[in-house]
Structure formats: C-alpha cells, structure tokens
mmCIF file of C-alpha atoms in Angstrom:
data_model
loop_
_atom_site.group_PDB
_atom_site.id
_atom_site.type_symbol
_atom_site.label_atom_id
_atom_site.label_comp_id
_atom_site.label_asym_id
_atom_site.label_seq_id
_atom_site.Cartn_x
_atom_site.Cartn_y
_atom_site.Cartn_z
ATOM 1 C CA ILE A 776 16.929 32.700 -58.421
ATOM 2 C CA ALA A 777 15.191 35.797 -57.044
ATOM 3 C CA TRP A 778 18.355 36.825 -55.195
ATOM 4 C CA TRP A 779 20.597 35.976 -58.153
ATOM 5 C CA ARG A 780 18.514 38.150 -60.484
ATOM 6 C CA ARG A 781 17.615 40.822 -57.951
ATOM 7 C CA SER A 782 19.312 43.620 -59.924
ATOM 8 C CA SER A 783 17.010 43.041 -62.904
ATOM 9 C CA LEU A 784 13.788 42.393 -60.953
ATOM 10 C CA ARG A 785 11.242 45.109 -60.305
ATOM 11 C CA HIS A 786 10.593 43.858 -56.770
ATOM 12 C CA SER A 787 12.517 42.776 -53.690
ATOM 13 C CA PRO A 788 13.420 39.061 -53.461
ATOM 14 C CA TRP A 789 12.206 38.894 -49.858
ATOM 15 C CA LEU A 790 8.722 37.676 -50.791
ATOM 16 C CA ALA A 791 10.232 34.715 -52.663
ATOM 17 C CA THR A 792 12.466 34.046 -49.652
ATOM 18 C CA THR A 793 9.465 34.119 -47.316
ATOM 19 C CA LEU A 794 7.627 31.644 -49.552
ATOM 20 C CA PHE A 795 10.636 29.325 -49.535
ATOM 21 C CA VAL A 796 10.843 29.376 -45.719
ATOM 22 C CA LEU A 797 7.082 28.819 -45.375
ATOM 23 C CA VAL A 798 7.269 25.763 -47.649
ATOM 24 C CA LEU A 799 9.937 24.287 -45.338
ATOM 25 C CA ILE A 800 7.800 25.036 -42.256
ATOM 26 C CA GLN A 801 4.750 23.555 -43.979
ATOM 27 C CA GLY A 802 6.722 20.377 -44.692
ATOM 28 C CA ALA A 803 7.633 20.128 -41.002
ATOM 29 C CA PHE A 804 3.978 20.470 -39.987
ATOM 30 C CA GLY A 805 3.087 17.796 -42.543
ATOM 31 C CA LYS A 806 5.474 15.458 -40.746
ATOM 32 C CA TRP A 807 4.153 16.409 -37.291
ATOM 33 C CA THR A 808 0.574 15.852 -38.469
ATOM 34 C CA VAL A 809 1.495 12.180 -38.828
ATOM 35 C CA THR A 810 3.951 11.711 -35.954
ATOM 36 C CA MET A 811 1.738 13.563 -33.455
ATOM 37 C CA LYS A 812 -1.294 11.506 -34.515
ATOM 38 C CA LEU A 813 -3.535 14.240 -35.938
ATOM 39 C CA GLN A 814 -3.237 16.533 -32.925
ATOM 40 C CA PRO A 815 -5.868 19.226 -33.689
ATOM 41 C CA ILE A 816 -3.652 22.306 -33.276
ATOM 42 C CA ILE A 817 -0.964 20.840 -35.561
ATOM 43 C CA VAL A 818 -3.457 19.951 -38.307
ATOM 44 C CA THR A 819 -5.163 23.346 -38.018
ATOM 45 C CA ILE A 820 -1.852 25.200 -38.340
ATOM 46 C CA HIS A 821 -1.024 22.979 -41.339
ATOM 47 C CA LEU A 822 -4.245 24.186 -42.985
ATOM 48 C CA LEU A 823 -3.619 27.852 -42.139
ATOM 49 C CA LEU A 824 -0.062 27.686 -43.464
ATOM 50 C CA ALA A 825 -1.356 26.215 -46.730
ATOM 51 C CA LEU A 826 -3.779 29.115 -47.179
ATOM 52 C CA THR A 827 -1.089 31.623 -46.195
ATOM 53 C CA LEU A 828 1.099 30.166 -48.937
ATOM 54 C CA LEU A 829 -1.796 30.480 -51.387
ATOM 55 C CA SER A 830 -2.345 34.122 -50.421
ATOM 56 C CA LEU A 831 1.346 35.018 -50.784
ATOM 57 C CA LEU A 832 1.614 33.203 -54.120
ATOM 58 C CA VAL A 833 -1.365 35.216 -55.389
ATOM 59 C CA TRP A 834 0.302 38.381 -54.089
ATOM 60 C CA ALA A 835 3.542 37.472 -55.928
ATOM 61 C CA TRP A 836 1.585 36.785 -59.117
ATOM 62 C CA MET A 837 -0.279 40.101 -58.850
ATOM 63 C CA ARG A 838 3.032 41.959 -58.459
ATOM 64 C CA GLU A 839 4.159 40.633 -61.842
ATOM 65 C CA SER A 840 0.843 41.455 -63.550
ATOM 66 C CA PRO A 841 0.198 44.789 -65.270
ATOM 67 C CA PRO A 842 -0.934 47.267 -62.573
ATOM 68 C CA LEU A 843 -4.494 48.587 -62.534
ATOM 69 C CA VAL A 844 -5.319 52.175 -61.700
ATOM 70 C CA VAL A 845 -7.892 52.025 -58.905
ATOM 71 C CA SER A 846 -9.065 55.095 -57.022
ATOM 72 C CA VAL A 847 -10.786 54.167 -53.766
ATOM 73 C CA GLN A 848 -11.539 55.864 -50.476
ATOM 74 C CA THR A 849 -8.826 55.651 -47.821
ATOM 75 C CA TRP A 850 -11.212 54.076 -45.287
ATOM 76 C CA LEU A 851 -11.997 51.278 -47.748
ATOM 77 C CA ARG A 852 -8.293 50.570 -48.225
ATOM 78 C CA ARG A 853 -7.959 50.257 -44.451
ATOM 79 C CA LEU A 854 -11.068 48.092 -44.130
ATOM 80 C CA LEU A 855 -10.001 45.358 -46.553
ATOM 81 C CA PRO A 856 -7.060 43.960 -44.487
ATOM 82 C CA ILE A 857 -9.347 43.801 -41.436
ATOM 83 C CA VAL A 858 -11.937 41.831 -43.398
ATOM 84 C CA PHE A 859 -9.175 39.505 -44.586
ATOM 85 C CA LEU A 860 -8.205 38.811 -40.956
ATOM 86 C CA VAL A 861 -11.882 38.131 -40.149
ATOM 87 C CA LEU A 862 -11.936 35.567 -42.968
ATOM 88 C CA LEU A 863 -8.766 33.895 -41.655
ATOM 89 C CA ALA A 864 -10.274 33.737 -38.159
ATOM 90 C CA GLN A 865 -13.320 31.960 -39.580
ATOM 91 C CA ILE A 866 -11.124 29.525 -41.517
ATOM 92 C CA ALA A 867 -9.237 28.773 -38.294
ATOM 93 C CA LEU A 868 -12.550 28.096 -36.540
ATOM 94 C CA GLY A 869 -13.624 25.873 -39.435
ATOM 95 C CA GLY A 870 -10.318 24.043 -39.338
ATOM 96 C CA TRP A 871 -10.851 23.486 -35.608
ATOM 97 C CA VAL A 872 -14.254 21.944 -36.404
ATOM 98 C CA SER A 873 -12.682 19.605 -38.947
ATOM 99 C CA THR A 874 -9.615 18.605 -36.929
ATOM 100 C CA ASN A 875 -11.751 17.827 -33.868
ATOM 101 C CA TYR A 876 -14.290 15.883 -35.964
ATOM 102 C CA ALA A 877 -17.052 18.172 -34.705
ATOM 103 C CA ALA A 878 -18.912 18.521 -38.015
ATOM 104 C CA LEU A 879 -21.706 16.180 -36.857
ATOM 105 C CA ALA A 880 -22.075 17.673 -33.366
ATOM 106 C CA CYS A 881 -25.151 19.666 -34.476
ATOM 107 C CA HIS A 882 -27.634 17.913 -36.757
ATOM 108 C CA ASP A 883 -29.848 20.874 -37.708
ATOM 109 C CA TYR A 884 -29.644 24.526 -38.767
ATOM 110 C CA PRO A 885 -30.118 27.366 -37.792
ATOM 111 C CA SER A 886 -30.736 25.761 -34.392
ATOM 112 C CA CYS A 887 -28.205 23.323 -32.945
ATOM 113 C CA ASN A 888 -29.820 20.082 -31.788
ATOM 114 C CA GLY A 889 -33.098 21.936 -31.424
ATOM 115 C CA GLU A 890 -31.655 24.851 -29.420
ATOM 116 C CA VAL A 891 -30.685 28.350 -30.524
ATOM 117 C CA ILE A 892 -27.943 28.437 -27.880
ATOM 118 C CA PRO A 893 -27.074 24.869 -26.794
ATOM 119 C CA ASP A 894 -25.180 23.839 -23.681
ATOM 120 C CA LEU A 895 -21.707 25.266 -24.355
ATOM 121 C CA ASP A 896 -18.397 24.079 -22.943
ATOM 122 C CA PHE A 897 -15.655 26.620 -23.674
ATOM 123 C CA GLU A 898 -13.496 25.169 -20.914
ATOM 124 C CA HIS A 899 -12.620 22.128 -23.023
ATOM 125 C CA ALA A 900 -13.504 23.270 -26.560
ATOM 126 C CA TYR A 901 -10.580 25.637 -27.109
ATOM 127 C CA VAL A 902 -7.738 24.087 -25.167
ATOM 128 C CA LEU A 903 -5.169 24.130 -27.962
ATOM 129 C CA TRP A 904 -2.509 21.688 -26.791
ATOM 130 C CA ARG A 905 -4.171 18.292 -26.336
ATOM 131 C CA GLU A 906 -4.538 14.963 -28.090
ATOM 132 C CA LEU A 907 -7.293 14.297 -30.592
ATOM 133 C CA GLY A 908 -10.542 13.516 -28.790
ATOM 134 C CA LYS A 909 -9.027 14.150 -25.366
ATOM 135 C CA THR A 910 -9.091 16.972 -22.835
ATOM 136 C CA ALA A 911 -5.886 18.541 -21.519
ATOM 137 C CA SER A 912 -6.020 16.128 -18.568
ATOM 138 C CA GLY A 913 -6.326 13.093 -20.867
ATOM 139 C CA ASP A 914 -10.048 12.348 -20.382
ATOM 140 C CA TYR A 915 -12.368 11.896 -23.340
ATOM 141 C CA LEU A 916 -13.555 15.198 -24.830
ATOM 142 C CA PRO A 917 -17.213 15.762 -23.823
ATOM 143 C CA HIS A 918 -19.831 16.066 -26.554
ATOM 144 C CA SER A 919 -20.748 19.556 -25.322
ATOM 145 C CA ALA A 920 -17.234 20.699 -26.304
ATOM 146 C CA LEU A 921 -17.762 19.439 -29.865
ATOM 147 C CA VAL A 922 -21.126 21.221 -29.971
ATOM 148 C CA THR A 923 -19.405 24.422 -28.826
ATOM 149 C CA ILE A 924 -16.750 24.142 -31.535
ATOM 150 C CA GLN A 925 -19.331 23.827 -34.300
ATOM 151 C CA TRP A 926 -21.734 26.411 -32.834
ATOM 152 C CA VAL A 927 -19.009 29.083 -32.628
ATOM 153 C CA HIS A 928 -17.973 28.432 -36.251
ATOM 154 C CA ARG A 929 -21.520 28.659 -37.594
ATOM 155 C CA SER A 930 -22.287 31.756 -35.469
ATOM 156 C CA PHE A 931 -19.117 33.598 -36.528
ATOM 157 C CA ALA A 932 -20.014 32.765 -40.142
ATOM 158 C CA TRP A 933 -22.702 35.468 -40.009
ATOM 159 C CA ILE A 934 -20.069 38.083 -39.125
ATOM 160 C CA VAL A 935 -17.956 36.918 -42.070
ATOM 161 C CA PHE A 936 -20.944 36.809 -44.416
ATOM 162 C CA LEU A 937 -22.052 40.345 -43.563
ATOM 163 C CA SER A 938 -18.607 41.980 -43.398
ATOM 164 C CA LEU A 939 -17.187 40.308 -46.495
ATOM 165 C CA GLY A 940 -20.428 40.659 -48.450
ATOM 166 C CA LEU A 941 -20.786 44.360 -47.619
ATOM 167 C CA THR A 942 -17.120 45.053 -48.452
ATOM 168 C CA ALA A 943 -17.418 43.287 -51.813
ATOM 169 C CA PHE A 944 -20.634 45.211 -52.524
ATOM 170 C CA LEU A 945 -18.874 48.517 -51.840
ATOM 171 C CA CYS A 946 -15.891 47.555 -53.992
ATOM 172 C CA ARG A 947 -18.035 46.503 -56.959
ATOM 173 C CA LYS A 948 -19.014 50.163 -57.452
ATOM 174 C CA HIS A 949 -15.535 50.590 -58.956
ATOM 175 C CA GLU A 950 -15.576 49.181 -62.470
ATOM 176 C CA VAL A 951 -12.073 47.659 -62.361
ATOM 177 C CA LEU A 952 -12.968 45.813 -59.126
ATOM 178 C CA ARG A 953 -16.408 44.630 -60.197
ATOM 179 C CA ALA A 954 -15.501 41.189 -61.555
ATOM 180 C CA ASN A 955 -13.370 40.429 -58.495
ATOM 181 C CA SER A 956 -16.111 41.625 -56.129
ATOM 182 C CA ASN A 957 -18.849 39.707 -57.945
ATOM 183 C CA ALA A 958 -16.762 36.533 -57.701
ATOM 184 C CA ILE A 959 -16.383 37.039 -53.937
ATOM 185 C CA ILE A 960 -20.149 37.470 -53.514
ATOM 186 C CA ALA A 961 -20.842 34.340 -55.593
ATOM 187 C CA VAL A 962 -18.336 32.179 -53.670
ATOM 188 C CA LEU A 963 -19.607 33.594 -50.372
ATOM 189 C CA LEU A 964 -23.139 32.423 -51.222
ATOM 190 C CA MET A 965 -21.794 29.029 -52.290
ATOM 191 C CA GLN A 966 -19.890 28.796 -48.990
ATOM 192 C CA PHE A 967 -23.028 29.497 -46.986
ATOM 193 C CA LEU A 968 -25.054 26.892 -48.893
ATOM 194 C CA SER A 969 -22.335 24.221 -48.727
ATOM 195 C CA GLY A 970 -21.899 24.853 -44.984
ATOM 196 C CA VAL A 971 -25.610 24.369 -44.344
ATOM 197 C CA ALA A 972 -25.656 21.330 -46.658
ATOM 198 C CA THR A 973 -22.894 19.608 -44.662
ATOM 199 C CA VAL A 974 -25.172 19.749 -41.623
ATOM 200 C CA TYR A 975 -28.387 18.636 -43.338
ATOM 201 C CA PHE A 976 -26.723 15.800 -45.294
ATOM 202 C CA SER A 977 -24.518 14.652 -42.370
ATOM 203 C CA TRP A 978 -21.162 15.757 -43.725
ATOM 204 C CA PRO A 979 -20.841 13.995 -47.106
ATOM 205 C CA LEU A 980 -17.241 14.068 -48.302
ATOM 206 C CA ALA A 981 -17.971 15.815 -51.631
ATOM 207 C CA ILE A 982 -19.704 18.757 -49.959
ATOM 208 C CA ALA A 983 -17.013 18.965 -47.258
ATOM 209 C CA VAL A 984 -14.325 19.207 -49.972
ATOM 210 C CA LEU A 985 -16.415 21.850 -51.770
ATOM 211 C CA HIS A 986 -16.671 23.844 -48.525
ATOM 212 C CA ASN A 987 -12.898 23.661 -48.069
ATOM 213 C CA ALA A 988 -12.330 24.715 -51.686
ATOM 214 C CA GLY A 989 -14.698 27.654 -51.165
ATOM 215 C CA ALA A 990 -12.568 28.860 -48.265
ATOM 216 C CA ALA A 991 -9.447 28.686 -50.450
ATOM 217 C CA LEU A 992 -11.232 30.587 -53.240
ATOM 218 C CA LEU A 993 -12.249 33.340 -50.820
ATOM 219 C CA VAL A 994 -8.632 33.659 -49.662
ATOM 220 C CA LEU A 995 -7.466 33.848 -53.278
ATOM 221 C CA LEU A 996 -10.087 36.394 -54.366
ATOM 222 C CA LEU A 997 -9.763 38.574 -51.269
ATOM 223 C CA SER A 998 -5.961 38.586 -51.629
ATOM 224 C CA MET A 999 -6.386 39.832 -55.203
ATOM 225 C CA LEU A 1000 -8.829 42.499 -54.087
ATOM 226 C CA ASN A 1001 -6.526 43.624 -51.279
ATOM 227 C CA TYR A 1002 -3.623 43.962 -53.691
ATOM 228 C CA ARG A 1003 -5.606 45.953 -56.249
ATOM 229 C CA VAL A 1004 -7.002 48.335 -53.648
ATOM 230 C CA ARG A 1005 -3.708 48.691 -51.737
ATOM 231 C CA TYR A 1006 -1.801 49.785 -54.821
ATOM 232 C CA GLY A 1007 -4.583 51.893 -56.255
ATOM 233 C CA ALA A 1008 -4.567 55.654 -55.987
ATOM 234 C CA PRO A 1009 -6.323 56.691 -52.725
ATOM 235 C CA THR A 1010 -8.898 59.444 -52.529
ATOM 236 C CA SER A 1011 -10.057 61.342 -49.460
#
C-alpha cells in the first residue's frame, strides 16, 4: 500500500518495506526457536528483532504525527543515538540471561553469592553458537558461566542507569520533551527495582514479565525522544 500510494505520501515507502521484511525474518526466527530447541542465540535474536520492530513502528507513527519544534544542542542530538545503542546492548545482555536460564545464578544483590566480583568464566559464558545448557564442545555449561552472564548484565545496568538517566534529565529542561523524559526516568527506576526484585524473590514470573515490559517501554520512549530531538532545530 505504501508503494501504491507513494505519490501522495509525505514520506518514502522504504520504512514500511523494511518493517515488512523484518516481520518475515522474525517469523523465521520464531520457527527456529522451536526447531533448534531454544538455542540461546536464536531466542535472543528473536527478542532483539521484536524490539527493533517496536522501535521502527514507533518511528513510523511519529513520522505521521504533527511535528514538534524542538531546539536542542547539537551534542545532545548526537548523544541520544549512542544512549539508544547502550540500551539495546543491555537488553541483549538481559536476553542472554533469560535464554540461558541464568536468572537464579546469583541469589543476592548488590553482591553475587556473597562476592562483589565472583568467579567469572567468560570462556564459556559468551560462546554464541551452542545448544542450551551446553558448551561449544557439548559438555554441560558450568555454573560459573551462568554467574558470569548474570553478573555482567547487572553490572552493565549501572552504565545504562547513569547514561540514560542523565540524558533524560538533560532533555527534560526542554518543555516539549519534559513528559517524554519524565516517563523515561520513571520507567528506568521501575526497571531497576524490578531487576533487583527478581533476584530477591527468586525470579517470580510476574516480576520477570514486568522487567521485560519495562525494557520494551524504554525502547518505545527512547525511540520517541530520539525522533523528536533528531527532527528538532539544532542550536550550537
């Protein structure tokens, strides 16, 4: 439809085409999630593709909304995409925790099993192509690898919390961005609390779903903020 009506549309139909192709790819990964028996890298990519689709759908929706006049510093416009990539990196790390069933590897916070820096096993933790619960050689995945997967996710969370929180705080100084920025700060706090709660309450399903929903909300809100700042009028 986008191509058929391209002469009357304000925007290029390529975004709609990209969304269509991504839906087909996402369907393929949905199939492989089953046929490859929950292989962690396949399930993690399935999650990341879903959030990419969400981000692009938000972007498409924002394009059709009335534009806002936003005047922000050039350095802030350049910072926002970097912060978005930091958020996606953290979601990938969180997806790796979930797909490897490593959520219960540490039973306390901020320490991990009583240690600030536990015994870490990067050799096995981040081998991407392997079966669920197995090393690349086919042996059972050691517990230290699961500890590493969770410890890296919870440690990188501080980078996300500080960078995303500071960026939202700077953006809220602009009146037209304030509601969006306040929502990001609120969801960021909820994400921190739900992440800690999953550890203390041994990963109850309701809180795990809430934590996943919080990640999706951050993607949605940060996509909106990126769009508004990108197409605002820059200042020096």
